[in-house]
Amino acid sequence: MKDSIKVFAPATIANVVCGFDVLGLAVDAPGDEVIMRRKQTPGITISKITGDDGRLPLDPSKNTVSASVQHYLQHIGRTDLGLDIELHKRMPIGSGLGSSSASTVAGLFAVNSLMDDLLTPTELIPFAMKGEELACGYGHADNVAPALLGGFVLIRSYDPLDIIKLPNPKELHCAIVFPEVDVPTRDARRMIRSKVLLKDAVTQWGNVAGLVSGLFMNDLELVGRSMEDVLVEPTRSILIPDFYKMRELALENGALGFGISGSGPSVFAFTRDAETAQKITNTIQKHLSSIQIGSQAYVSPVNENGPKVIS
Ligand code: HSE
């Protein structure tokens, strides 16, 4: 059994526009890193967090990484173990890019690797969902499942949990822009209507089925035109500066489709290549700076493999 390990886990784009809580994908960059070391005394400690501007709790019962690792240790009957955690945030918090999930997944992957891969990545998903519950009040899986499994993931059912990995068209790239305004997932979930009209539900499930079919058929035009959300986006877009202008710019510059990443404020577009994705992020960032909004941008293919051991 190894004494220490360093793991990277990827950021994720939950919902993929039309699939609220049921679709998600992982990207190659950005992502978070966790260093986990065994220690003599039982229990979990967090000795260091960097890149969070002091926003995340060092208290192991309140931090999503340590709390989900604790659930894992209880499950495998190893609460006698002593573990120290260092978390290095390499992505913005509250951005809609699955920041808490990347940290949690890196921690769970690290402890499971120290335990000689006792559980499969799919079996780790319920423990990661506990972390999401702590972070935003609801244990949704559309960030943690793709962060653990890589690629595109469909959560067909939550009870019982039924998770399906979808095909990943090779050319697909993501153009991601994070406008630097704060949108906590907890608040962005509270503002959604809990009742929907049947005609909107029909539009929405047509799009979910269209997007999934597009992935299976490698039909990127179909994927793009299925990126429509009539249930959640009309409300959440209010929190995102110039959301509809950003969509217009993305589509004018060759995006297949465009929408909110997770609960926002990040937005993303799918493209056929990295060059088009770069052009879109440049154009959107230029627009945001013209309205005095700072931003960060990422261009990435879809991440195929989920977390990786760095050392
Ligand atoms: N499905 C979740 C939501 C993802 O939209 O609230 C949060 O990142």
mmCIF file of C-alpha atoms and ligand atoms in Angstrom:
data_model
loop_
_atom_site.group_PDB
_atom_site.id
_atom_site.type_symbol
_atom_site.label_atom_id
_atom_site.label_comp_id
_atom_site.label_asym_id
_atom_site.label_seq_id
_atom_site.Cartn_x
_atom_site.Cartn_y
_atom_site.Cartn_z
ATOM 1 C CA MET A 1 0.000 0.000 0.000
ATOM 2 C CA LYS A 2 1.385 3.425 -1.054
ATOM 3 C CA ASP A 3 1.917 6.122 1.575
ATOM 4 C CA SER A 4 1.107 9.134 -0.550
ATOM 5 C CA ILE A 5 -0.432 10.039 -3.875
ATOM 6 C CA LYS A 6 -1.152 13.096 -6.024
ATOM 7 C CA VAL A 7 -4.292 13.042 -8.185
ATOM 8 C CA PHE A 8 -5.821 15.384 -10.790
ATOM 9 C CA ALA A 9 -9.587 15.440 -11.414
ATOM 10 C CA PRO A 10 -11.237 17.363 -14.259
ATOM 11 C CA ALA A 11 -13.747 20.185 -14.408
ATOM 12 C CA THR A 12 -17.143 19.277 -15.831
ATOM 13 C CA ILE A 13 -19.986 20.809 -17.805
ATOM 14 C CA ALA A 14 -23.183 19.622 -16.128
ATOM 15 C CA ASN A 15 -26.617 19.636 -17.841
ATOM 16 C CA VAL A 16 -25.051 20.011 -21.338
ATOM 17 C CA VAL A 17 -27.815 22.627 -21.771
ATOM 18 C CA CYS A 18 -30.927 20.435 -22.173
ATOM 19 C CA GLY A 19 -30.256 17.674 -19.606
ATOM 20 C CA PHE A 20 -30.759 19.351 -16.219
ATOM 21 C CA ASP A 21 -29.289 16.982 -13.575
ATOM 22 C CA VAL A 22 -29.058 14.076 -16.063
ATOM 23 C CA LEU A 23 -26.256 14.930 -18.536
ATOM 24 C CA GLY A 24 -22.653 15.962 -17.966
ATOM 25 C CA LEU A 25 -19.225 15.817 -19.549
ATOM 26 C CA ALA A 26 -15.645 16.152 -18.367
ATOM 27 C CA VAL A 27 -13.019 18.431 -19.936
ATOM 28 C CA ASP A 28 -9.217 18.063 -19.991
ATOM 29 C CA ALA A 29 -8.650 21.456 -18.399
ATOM 30 C CA PRO A 30 -9.071 23.038 -15.929
ATOM 31 C CA GLY A 31 -9.189 20.725 -12.886
ATOM 32 C CA ASP A 32 -8.067 20.319 -9.268
ATOM 33 C CA GLU A 33 -5.277 18.418 -7.543
ATOM 34 C CA VAL A 34 -5.262 16.558 -4.243
ATOM 35 C CA ILE A 35 -2.197 15.258 -2.434
ATOM 36 C CA MET A 36 -3.082 12.605 0.133
ATOM 37 C CA ARG A 37 -0.622 11.210 2.688
ATOM 38 C CA ARG A 38 -1.051 8.472 5.258
ATOM 39 C CA LYS A 39 -0.354 9.569 8.832
ATOM 40 C CA GLN A 40 0.086 7.702 12.111
ATOM 41 C CA THR A 41 -2.925 9.020 14.023
ATOM 42 C CA PRO A 42 -6.429 7.958 12.891
ATOM 43 C CA GLY A 43 -8.757 10.495 11.290
ATOM 44 C CA ILE A 44 -8.665 12.961 8.416
ATOM 45 C CA THR A 45 -6.940 16.339 8.484
ATOM 46 C CA ILE A 46 -6.649 19.052 5.838
ATOM 47 C CA SER A 47 -3.238 20.658 6.168
ATOM 48 C CA LYS A 48 -3.369 22.998 3.193
ATOM 49 C CA ILE A 49 -5.720 24.490 0.596
ATOM 50 C CA THR A 50 -4.315 26.736 -2.128
ATOM 51 C CA GLY A 51 -6.029 28.690 -4.922
ATOM 52 C CA ASP A 52 -9.276 29.310 -2.991
ATOM 53 C CA ASP A 53 -8.562 32.782 -1.535
ATOM 54 C CA GLY A 54 -9.404 31.371 1.892
ATOM 55 C CA ARG A 55 -13.000 30.529 0.865
ATOM 56 C CA LEU A 56 -13.009 26.789 1.577
ATOM 57 C CA PRO A 57 -13.224 25.242 5.076
ATOM 58 C CA LEU A 58 -10.216 23.453 6.565
ATOM 59 C CA ASP A 59 -12.579 21.756 9.058
ATOM 60 C CA PRO A 60 -12.707 18.132 7.811
ATOM 61 C CA SER A 61 -16.416 17.763 8.671
ATOM 62 C CA LYS A 62 -17.323 20.781 6.497
ATOM 63 C CA ASN A 63 -14.994 20.299 3.531
ATOM 64 C CA THR A 64 -16.518 18.274 0.661
ATOM 65 C CA VAL A 65 -13.265 16.379 -0.014
ATOM 66 C CA SER A 66 -12.690 15.133 3.534
ATOM 67 C CA ALA A 67 -16.407 14.547 4.201
ATOM 68 C CA SER A 68 -16.767 12.258 1.180
ATOM 69 C CA VAL A 69 -13.474 10.471 1.966
ATOM 70 C CA GLN A 70 -14.834 9.898 5.485
ATOM 71 C CA HIS A 71 -18.008 8.286 4.009
ATOM 72 C CA TYR A 72 -15.773 6.069 1.875
ATOM 73 C CA LEU A 73 -13.645 4.980 4.877
ATOM 74 C CA GLN A 74 -16.787 4.184 6.882
ATOM 75 C CA HIS A 75 -18.128 2.116 3.978
ATOM 76 C CA ILE A 76 -14.958 0.026 3.655
ATOM 77 C CA GLY A 77 -14.592 -0.268 7.461
ATOM 78 C CA ARG A 78 -11.253 1.579 7.661
ATOM 79 C CA THR A 79 -11.967 4.533 9.989
ATOM 80 C CA ASP A 80 -8.755 3.453 11.798
ATOM 81 C CA LEU A 81 -6.750 5.042 8.948
ATOM 82 C CA GLY A 82 -5.031 8.400 9.296
ATOM 83 C CA LEU A 83 -4.999 10.617 6.188
ATOM 84 C CA ASP A 84 -3.816 14.139 5.552
ATOM 85 C CA ILE A 85 -5.155 16.078 2.570
ATOM 86 C CA GLU A 86 -3.699 18.981 0.596
ATOM 87 C CA LEU A 87 -6.107 20.542 -1.914
ATOM 88 C CA HIS A 88 -4.813 22.674 -4.767
ATOM 89 C CA LYS A 89 -7.626 24.512 -6.523
ATOM 90 C CA ARG A 90 -6.671 25.105 -10.149
ATOM 91 C CA MET A 91 -10.079 26.395 -11.193
ATOM 92 C CA PRO A 92 -12.489 29.100 -10.026
ATOM 93 C CA ILE A 93 -14.995 28.362 -7.242
ATOM 94 C CA GLY A 94 -18.713 28.992 -7.885
ATOM 95 C CA SER A 95 -18.089 29.054 -11.615
ATOM 96 C CA GLY A 96 -20.477 26.354 -12.840
ATOM 97 C CA LEU A 97 -17.571 24.155 -13.877
ATOM 98 C CA GLY A 98 -17.980 21.547 -11.148
ATOM 99 C CA SER A 99 -15.347 23.031 -8.859
ATOM 100 C CA SER A 100 -16.443 21.201 -5.696
ATOM 101 C CA SER A 101 -16.914 18.008 -7.652
ATOM 102 C CA ALA A 102 -13.382 18.118 -9.149
ATOM 103 C CA SER A 103 -11.919 18.421 -5.620
ATOM 104 C CA THR A 104 -14.153 15.710 -4.161
ATOM 105 C CA VAL A 105 -13.489 13.320 -7.018
ATOM 106 C CA ALA A 106 -9.712 13.891 -6.773
ATOM 107 C CA GLY A 107 -9.896 13.057 -3.040
ATOM 108 C CA LEU A 108 -11.984 9.921 -3.527
ATOM 109 C CA PHE A 109 -9.845 8.702 -6.407
ATOM 110 C CA ALA A 110 -6.753 9.308 -4.239
ATOM 111 C CA VAL A 111 -8.021 7.357 -1.221
ATOM 112 C CA ASN A 112 -9.316 4.530 -3.428
ATOM 113 C CA SER A 113 -5.917 4.321 -5.175
ATOM 114 C CA LEU A 114 -4.204 4.155 -1.754
ATOM 115 C CA MET A 115 -6.611 1.238 -1.040
ATOM 116 C CA ASP A 116 -5.401 -0.537 -4.203
ATOM 117 C CA ASP A 117 -8.545 0.363 -6.209
ATOM 118 C CA LEU A 118 -10.892 -1.454 -3.869
ATOM 119 C CA LEU A 119 -13.944 0.114 -5.567
ATOM 120 C CA THR A 120 -14.569 0.873 -9.247
ATOM 121 C CA PRO A 121 -14.989 4.522 -10.362
ATOM 122 C CA THR A 122 -18.751 3.874 -10.773
ATOM 123 C CA GLU A 123 -18.920 2.600 -7.190
ATOM 124 C CA LEU A 124 -17.294 5.847 -5.994
ATOM 125 C CA ILE A 125 -20.133 7.992 -7.424
ATOM 126 C CA PRO A 126 -22.486 7.787 -4.374
ATOM 127 C CA PHE A 127 -19.655 8.977 -2.068
ATOM 128 C CA ALA A 128 -18.932 11.904 -4.373
ATOM 129 C CA MET A 129 -22.656 12.748 -4.397
ATOM 130 C CA LYS A 130 -22.440 13.145 -0.597
ATOM 131 C CA GLY A 131 -19.856 15.871 -1.231
ATOM 132 C CA GLU A 132 -22.232 17.647 -3.640
ATOM 133 C CA GLU A 133 -24.983 17.453 -1.036
ATOM 134 C CA LEU A 134 -22.710 19.229 1.412
ATOM 135 C CA ALA A 135 -21.668 21.821 -1.189
ATOM 136 C CA CYS A 136 -25.088 22.815 -2.560
ATOM 137 C CA GLY A 137 -27.779 21.001 -0.593
ATOM 138 C CA TYR A 138 -28.557 18.380 -3.235
ATOM 139 C CA GLY A 139 -26.527 15.319 -4.216
ATOM 140 C CA HIS A 140 -26.775 15.694 -7.987
ATOM 141 C CA ALA A 141 -24.477 13.420 -10.022
ATOM 142 C CA ASP A 142 -24.076 15.288 -13.321
ATOM 143 C CA ASN A 143 -20.705 16.761 -12.279
ATOM 144 C CA VAL A 144 -19.243 13.933 -10.182
ATOM 145 C CA ALA A 145 -20.164 11.096 -12.564
ATOM 146 C CA PRO A 146 -18.372 12.551 -15.623
ATOM 147 C CA ALA A 147 -15.462 13.717 -13.405
ATOM 148 C CA LEU A 148 -15.040 10.095 -12.234
ATOM 149 C CA LEU A 149 -15.773 8.276 -15.489
ATOM 150 C CA GLY A 150 -14.584 10.808 -18.087
ATOM 151 C CA GLY A 151 -16.455 11.565 -21.317
ATOM 152 C CA PHE A 152 -20.189 12.186 -21.607
ATOM 153 C CA VAL A 153 -22.422 10.623 -18.970
ATOM 154 C CA LEU A 154 -26.196 10.151 -18.708
ATOM 155 C CA ILE A 155 -27.860 9.675 -15.317
ATOM 156 C CA ARG A 156 -30.910 7.708 -16.464
ATOM 157 C CA SER A 157 -32.173 7.369 -12.888
ATOM 158 C CA TYR A 158 -31.184 8.575 -9.413
ATOM 159 C CA ASP A 159 -33.137 5.948 -7.475
ATOM 160 C CA PRO A 160 -31.803 3.440 -8.139
ATOM 161 C CA LEU A 161 -28.677 5.087 -9.540
ATOM 162 C CA ASP A 162 -28.348 4.104 -13.220
ATOM 163 C CA ILE A 163 -25.430 5.763 -15.009
ATOM 164 C CA ILE A 164 -24.585 5.311 -18.664
ATOM 165 C CA LYS A 165 -21.382 6.414 -20.366
ATOM 166 C CA LEU A 166 -22.135 7.881 -23.806
ATOM 167 C CA PRO A 167 -19.922 8.023 -26.912
ATOM 168 C CA ASN A 168 -17.540 10.943 -27.268
ATOM 169 C CA PRO A 169 -17.239 12.318 -30.825
ATOM 170 C CA LYS A 170 -13.516 12.820 -31.374
ATOM 171 C CA GLU A 171 -13.565 16.262 -33.027
ATOM 172 C CA LEU A 172 -15.765 17.897 -30.402
ATOM 173 C CA HIS A 173 -14.159 20.812 -28.526
ATOM 174 C CA CYS A 174 -15.474 23.027 -25.752
ATOM 175 C CA ALA A 175 -15.074 26.813 -25.667
ATOM 176 C CA ILE A 176 -15.662 27.829 -22.050
ATOM 177 C CA VAL A 177 -15.879 31.346 -20.639
ATOM 178 C CA PHE A 178 -16.279 32.129 -16.962
ATOM 179 C CA PRO A 179 -17.572 35.706 -16.485
ATOM 180 C CA GLU A 180 -16.274 36.725 -13.071
ATOM 181 C CA VAL A 181 -19.563 37.134 -11.245
ATOM 182 C CA ASP A 182 -20.542 34.910 -8.335
ATOM 183 C CA VAL A 183 -23.435 32.441 -8.820
ATOM 184 C CA PRO A 184 -23.509 29.863 -6.010
ATOM 185 C CA THR A 185 -25.128 26.577 -7.165
ATOM 186 C CA ARG A 186 -27.266 26.520 -4.013
ATOM 187 C CA ASP A 187 -28.914 29.842 -5.021
ATOM 188 C CA ALA A 188 -29.053 28.979 -8.727
ATOM 189 C CA ARG A 189 -31.012 25.814 -7.848
ATOM 190 C CA ARG A 190 -33.462 27.642 -5.582
ATOM 191 C CA MET A 191 -34.567 30.016 -8.324
ATOM 192 C CA ILE A 192 -35.754 27.294 -10.740
ATOM 193 C CA ARG A 193 -39.505 26.696 -11.094
ATOM 194 C CA SER A 194 -40.474 23.305 -9.667
ATOM 195 C CA LYS A 195 -43.477 22.889 -12.020
ATOM 196 C CA VAL A 196 -43.177 22.856 -15.804
ATOM 197 C CA LEU A 197 -45.655 22.956 -18.674
ATOM 198 C CA LEU A 198 -46.199 19.751 -20.612
ATOM 199 C CA LYS A 199 -45.402 21.507 -23.918
ATOM 200 C CA ASP A 200 -42.030 22.635 -22.470
ATOM 201 C CA ALA A 201 -41.342 19.131 -21.158
ATOM 202 C CA VAL A 202 -42.009 17.766 -24.665
ATOM 203 C CA THR A 203 -39.470 20.215 -26.145
ATOM 204 C CA GLN A 204 -36.948 19.352 -23.457
ATOM 205 C CA TRP A 205 -37.077 15.566 -23.701
ATOM 206 C CA GLY A 206 -36.990 15.804 -27.492
ATOM 207 C CA ASN A 207 -33.730 17.719 -27.119
ATOM 208 C CA VAL A 208 -32.232 15.304 -24.563
ATOM 209 C CA ALA A 209 -33.009 12.375 -26.850
ATOM 210 C CA GLY A 210 -31.676 14.367 -29.831
ATOM 211 C CA LEU A 211 -28.407 15.165 -28.080
ATOM 212 C CA VAL A 212 -27.877 11.551 -27.000
ATOM 213 C CA SER A 213 -28.726 10.324 -30.514
ATOM 214 C CA GLY A 214 -26.300 12.874 -31.982
ATOM 215 C CA LEU A 215 -23.495 11.479 -29.816
ATOM 216 C CA PHE A 216 -24.277 7.908 -30.881
ATOM 217 C CA MET A 217 -24.589 8.872 -34.561
ATOM 218 C CA ASN A 218 -21.533 11.172 -34.442
ATOM 219 C CA ASP A 219 -23.864 13.830 -35.890
ATOM 220 C CA LEU A 220 -22.520 17.093 -34.477
ATOM 221 C CA GLU A 221 -25.191 19.225 -36.179
ATOM 222 C CA LEU A 222 -27.833 17.211 -34.329
ATOM 223 C CA VAL A 223 -25.908 17.623 -31.055
ATOM 224 C CA GLY A 224 -25.760 21.380 -31.693
ATOM 225 C CA ARG A 225 -29.427 21.910 -32.496
ATOM 226 C CA SER A 226 -30.412 19.862 -29.438
ATOM 227 C CA MET A 227 -28.600 22.355 -27.194
ATOM 228 C CA GLU A 228 -31.794 24.184 -26.274
ATOM 229 C CA ASP A 229 -33.147 24.517 -22.718
ATOM 230 C CA VAL A 230 -36.681 25.879 -22.270
ATOM 231 C CA LEU A 231 -36.947 24.922 -18.579
ATOM 232 C CA VAL A 232 -33.965 26.306 -16.670
ATOM 233 C CA GLU A 233 -32.015 28.679 -18.927
ATOM 234 C CA PRO A 234 -34.751 31.364 -19.181
ATOM 235 C CA THR A 235 -34.484 31.866 -15.395
ATOM 236 C CA ARG A 236 -30.791 31.307 -14.778
ATOM 237 C CA SER A 237 -29.635 33.402 -17.718
ATOM 238 C CA ILE A 238 -30.825 36.475 -15.787
ATOM 239 C CA LEU A 239 -27.809 36.035 -13.466
ATOM 240 C CA ILE A 240 -25.322 35.959 -16.357
ATOM 241 C CA PRO A 241 -24.166 39.264 -17.870
ATOM 242 C CA ASP A 242 -25.172 39.605 -21.552
ATOM 243 C CA PHE A 243 -25.960 35.899 -21.843
ATOM 244 C CA TYR A 244 -27.927 36.254 -25.106
ATOM 245 C CA LYS A 245 -25.277 38.526 -26.647
ATOM 246 C CA MET A 246 -22.637 35.885 -25.811
ATOM 247 C CA ARG A 247 -24.800 33.243 -27.514
ATOM 248 C CA GLU A 248 -25.110 35.420 -30.627
ATOM 249 C CA LEU A 249 -21.327 35.921 -30.739
ATOM 250 C CA ALA A 250 -20.651 32.189 -30.289
ATOM 251 C CA LEU A 251 -23.068 31.156 -33.045
ATOM 252 C CA GLU A 252 -21.782 33.874 -35.421
ATOM 253 C CA ASN A 253 -18.272 32.514 -34.902
ATOM 254 C CA GLY A 254 -19.027 28.901 -35.742
ATOM 255 C CA ALA A 255 -20.426 27.314 -32.544
ATOM 256 C CA LEU A 256 -22.494 24.158 -32.995
ATOM 257 C CA GLY A 257 -24.508 25.129 -29.910
ATOM 258 C CA PHE A 258 -24.184 27.308 -26.806
ATOM 259 C CA GLY A 259 -25.503 27.450 -23.261
ATOM 260 C CA ILE A 260 -24.906 27.678 -19.511
ATOM 261 C CA SER A 261 -22.361 25.322 -17.957
ATOM 262 C CA GLY A 262 -23.920 23.691 -14.890
ATOM 263 C CA SER A 263 -25.612 26.326 -12.760
ATOM 264 C CA GLY A 264 -23.497 29.134 -14.333
ATOM 265 C CA PRO A 265 -22.202 31.758 -14.613
ATOM 266 C CA SER A 266 -19.806 29.947 -16.991
ATOM 267 C CA VAL A 267 -21.062 29.504 -20.525
ATOM 268 C CA PHE A 268 -19.776 27.130 -23.155
ATOM 269 C CA ALA A 269 -20.025 26.324 -26.835
ATOM 270 C CA PHE A 270 -19.317 23.115 -28.704
ATOM 271 C CA THR A 271 -17.181 23.382 -31.829
ATOM 272 C CA ARG A 272 -15.636 20.996 -34.350
ATOM 273 C CA ASP A 273 -12.047 22.114 -33.622
ATOM 274 C CA ALA A 274 -9.816 23.943 -31.155
ATOM 275 C CA GLU A 275 -9.248 26.890 -33.509
ATOM 276 C CA THR A 276 -12.960 27.771 -33.713
ATOM 277 C CA ALA A 277 -13.274 27.316 -29.928
ATOM 278 C CA GLN A 278 -10.374 29.747 -29.406
ATOM 279 C CA LYS A 279 -11.970 32.305 -31.738
ATOM 280 C CA ILE A 280 -15.219 32.075 -29.754
ATOM 281 C CA THR A 281 -13.570 32.490 -26.328
ATOM 282 C CA ASN A 282 -11.537 35.467 -27.638
ATOM 283 C CA THR A 283 -14.644 37.174 -29.036
ATOM 284 C CA ILE A 284 -16.722 36.605 -25.896
ATOM 285 C CA GLN A 285 -13.911 37.728 -23.580
ATOM 286 C CA LYS A 286 -13.460 40.884 -25.649
ATOM 287 C CA HIS A 287 -17.180 41.611 -25.329
ATOM 288 C CA LEU A 288 -17.164 40.984 -21.565
ATOM 289 C CA SER A 289 -14.226 43.320 -21.050
ATOM 290 C CA SER A 290 -16.095 46.004 -23.075
ATOM 291 C CA ILE A 291 -18.831 45.857 -20.403
ATOM 292 C CA GLN A 292 -16.253 45.838 -17.562
ATOM 293 C CA ILE A 293 -16.658 42.157 -16.653
ATOM 294 C CA GLY A 294 -13.444 40.198 -16.086
ATOM 295 C CA SER A 295 -13.381 36.626 -17.358
ATOM 296 C CA GLN A 296 -11.368 33.448 -17.659
ATOM 297 C CA ALA A 297 -11.497 31.133 -20.645
ATOM 298 C CA TYR A 298 -10.607 27.548 -21.453
ATOM 299 C CA VAL A 299 -10.487 25.595 -24.693
ATOM 300 C CA SER A 300 -10.536 21.851 -24.233
ATOM 301 C CA PRO A 301 -11.485 18.603 -25.895
ATOM 302 C CA VAL A 302 -13.780 16.280 -23.945
ATOM 303 C CA ASN A 303 -11.769 14.407 -21.315
ATOM 304 C CA GLU A 304 -11.964 10.679 -22.023
ATOM 305 C CA ASN A 305 -10.514 9.138 -18.862
ATOM 306 C CA GLY A 306 -11.555 11.069 -15.754
ATOM 307 C CA PRO A 307 -9.082 11.479 -12.864
ATOM 308 C CA LYS A 308 -5.412 10.627 -13.208
ATOM 309 C CA VAL A 309 -2.618 9.839 -10.794
ATOM 310 C CA ILE A 310 0.135 12.445 -11.222
ATOM 311 C CA SER A 311 2.625 10.894 -8.810
HETATM 312 N N1 HSE B 1 -27.353 20.053 -12.475
HETATM 313 C C1 HSE B 1 -26.785 20.971 -11.533
HETATM 314 C C2 HSE B 1 -27.559 22.271 -11.605
HETATM 315 C C3 HSE B 1 -25.342 21.208 -11.857
HETATM 316 O O1 HSE B 1 -27.824 22.725 -12.723
HETATM 317 O O2 HSE B 1 -27.890 22.844 -10.559
HETATM 318 C C4 HSE B 1 -24.650 22.171 -10.942
HETATM 319 O O3 HSE B 1 -23.324 22.358 -11.394
#
